[in-house]
């Protein structure tokens, strides 16, 4: 039988977990024997076919940063981002697929890894979710679903600990931050809401250390420490080491080597904590927003669950303890729990959608686990209703699917064409809460072609649904003619990477070998 697996495709590290014979998740170490793999890719200049992924790629990056990519998750879904190597432009999805390919390869030693669930930050929009799934397909995986990272962590937590009550998951990883509030009752979990910031994570904390290095160098020589890409790569890596050491010690000494000479610096934990204060404060604001959305007070939270490598920083733990009045829960391994939970999610997904693929042992191991998830954003469309006071059309964002609706969900609203002889409709799918179209994110825009020669006010039914695998489906129906437009979320060229294109691209990607 195939291995049922969960993948945590992280900004700095990735991991793969599989379900064992009795439905318990376990991490599969990579070919270097490590339980987590750096999400780094290096295109070797000497061996064209050898794309290095993991620790070796991190180490090679200092020698030639132009041929290396780290933190690709920050760009996933961005159709304008490309990495040019040897006359080939690599998209974020393709680079991510190389990381996934390495995980698949290393995880397939006992039996082939095929059916997987990949985790994403809870606040990822549709374009980023679809791009993550595409990366999986490009890597030759059968992506059966997507799970939000804090939900995956909570799944693992609830199935291994005795938990009852309202829990807040604080997930500070390498590149993103999520806070999720959920109710746990034994192995039953109901997600209440999530908030997050996709540009707040460990790398931003590393940058603060780089700034301390730069300041110390300027104070000594009145010159810049970092003068090129190589210096930048070197000091980014060193900053991460210093940051991690400061989680264990009160100070770190270091020698900085720049063009003007060397300087000995000492960075204390206190200095570091002052430098990162604004980043910590941003996480606290998002906790407040999540509490308000969950209509909860601080005293309603029974446990705080830590997820993500950056929660090892003492300042995070101290601040959460101060806020909630008790120590956060660190019983689960912060680096591994997302992959472990994603594997459980993969098992639950297959049990529901393709039970014949699940062995008896796994099915009985998962039979008591229940998860009820919610839609993480509000989704709407832009229309132009007539304002009652002025009698004029006003451009509005109208919400069709509301944030935090229990999954699966489906909503339909009817809109009307505006003019006689209107032969097309520009449909926009939005994500966000505001009525003003300028304050929401337009995640897709398409032209819906309509029949000729009709009067105005033709009804268009707009149906949005969100499935339990965290995927959204949109359908526009012209009631009179029966014409429909289905909108797919794409990150490819001009936003047009359809299923068949992804499969074709997967064949092309097959030619690239990773090690
Ligand atoms: P994750 O995406 O959950 O694997 O988290 C990776 C992030 O955690 C990276 O930015 C790491 O630098 C950070 N991290 C890992 N260990 C520590 C530590 N001991 N102290 C501070 N940050 C850490």
CSV table of C-alpha atoms in Angstrom, one decimal, residues 14 35 38 47 66 95 113 176 225 264 305 315 446 486 488 491 493-494 496:
chain,number,residue,atom,x,y,z
A,14,UNK,CA,10.1,21.4,5.6
A,35,UNK,CA,14.0,15.0,10.7
A,38,UNK,CA,15.9,23.2,5.1
A,47,UNK,CA,26.5,19.5,-12.7
A,66,UNK,CA,22.9,33.9,-7.4
A,95,UNK,CA,11.2,25.9,-6.9
A,113,UNK,CA,4.6,8.4,-1.1
A,176,UNK,CA,4.7,33.5,8.6
A,225,UNK,CA,29.7,45.7,6.7
A,264,UNK,CA,34.5,41.9,17.9
A,305,UNK,CA,-0.3,25.9,22.2
A,315,UNK,CA,10.5,36.5,24.8
A,446,UNK,CA,-12.5,37.1,-15.6
A,486,UNK,CA,-16.3,28.4,-13.5
A,488,UNK,CA,-10.2,28.4,-11.1
A,491,UNK,CA,-0.8,31.6,-10.4
A,493,UNK,CA,1.3,33.1,-16.7
A,494,UNK,CA,-1.5,35.7,-16.8
A,496,UNK,CA,-4.1,30.9,-16.6
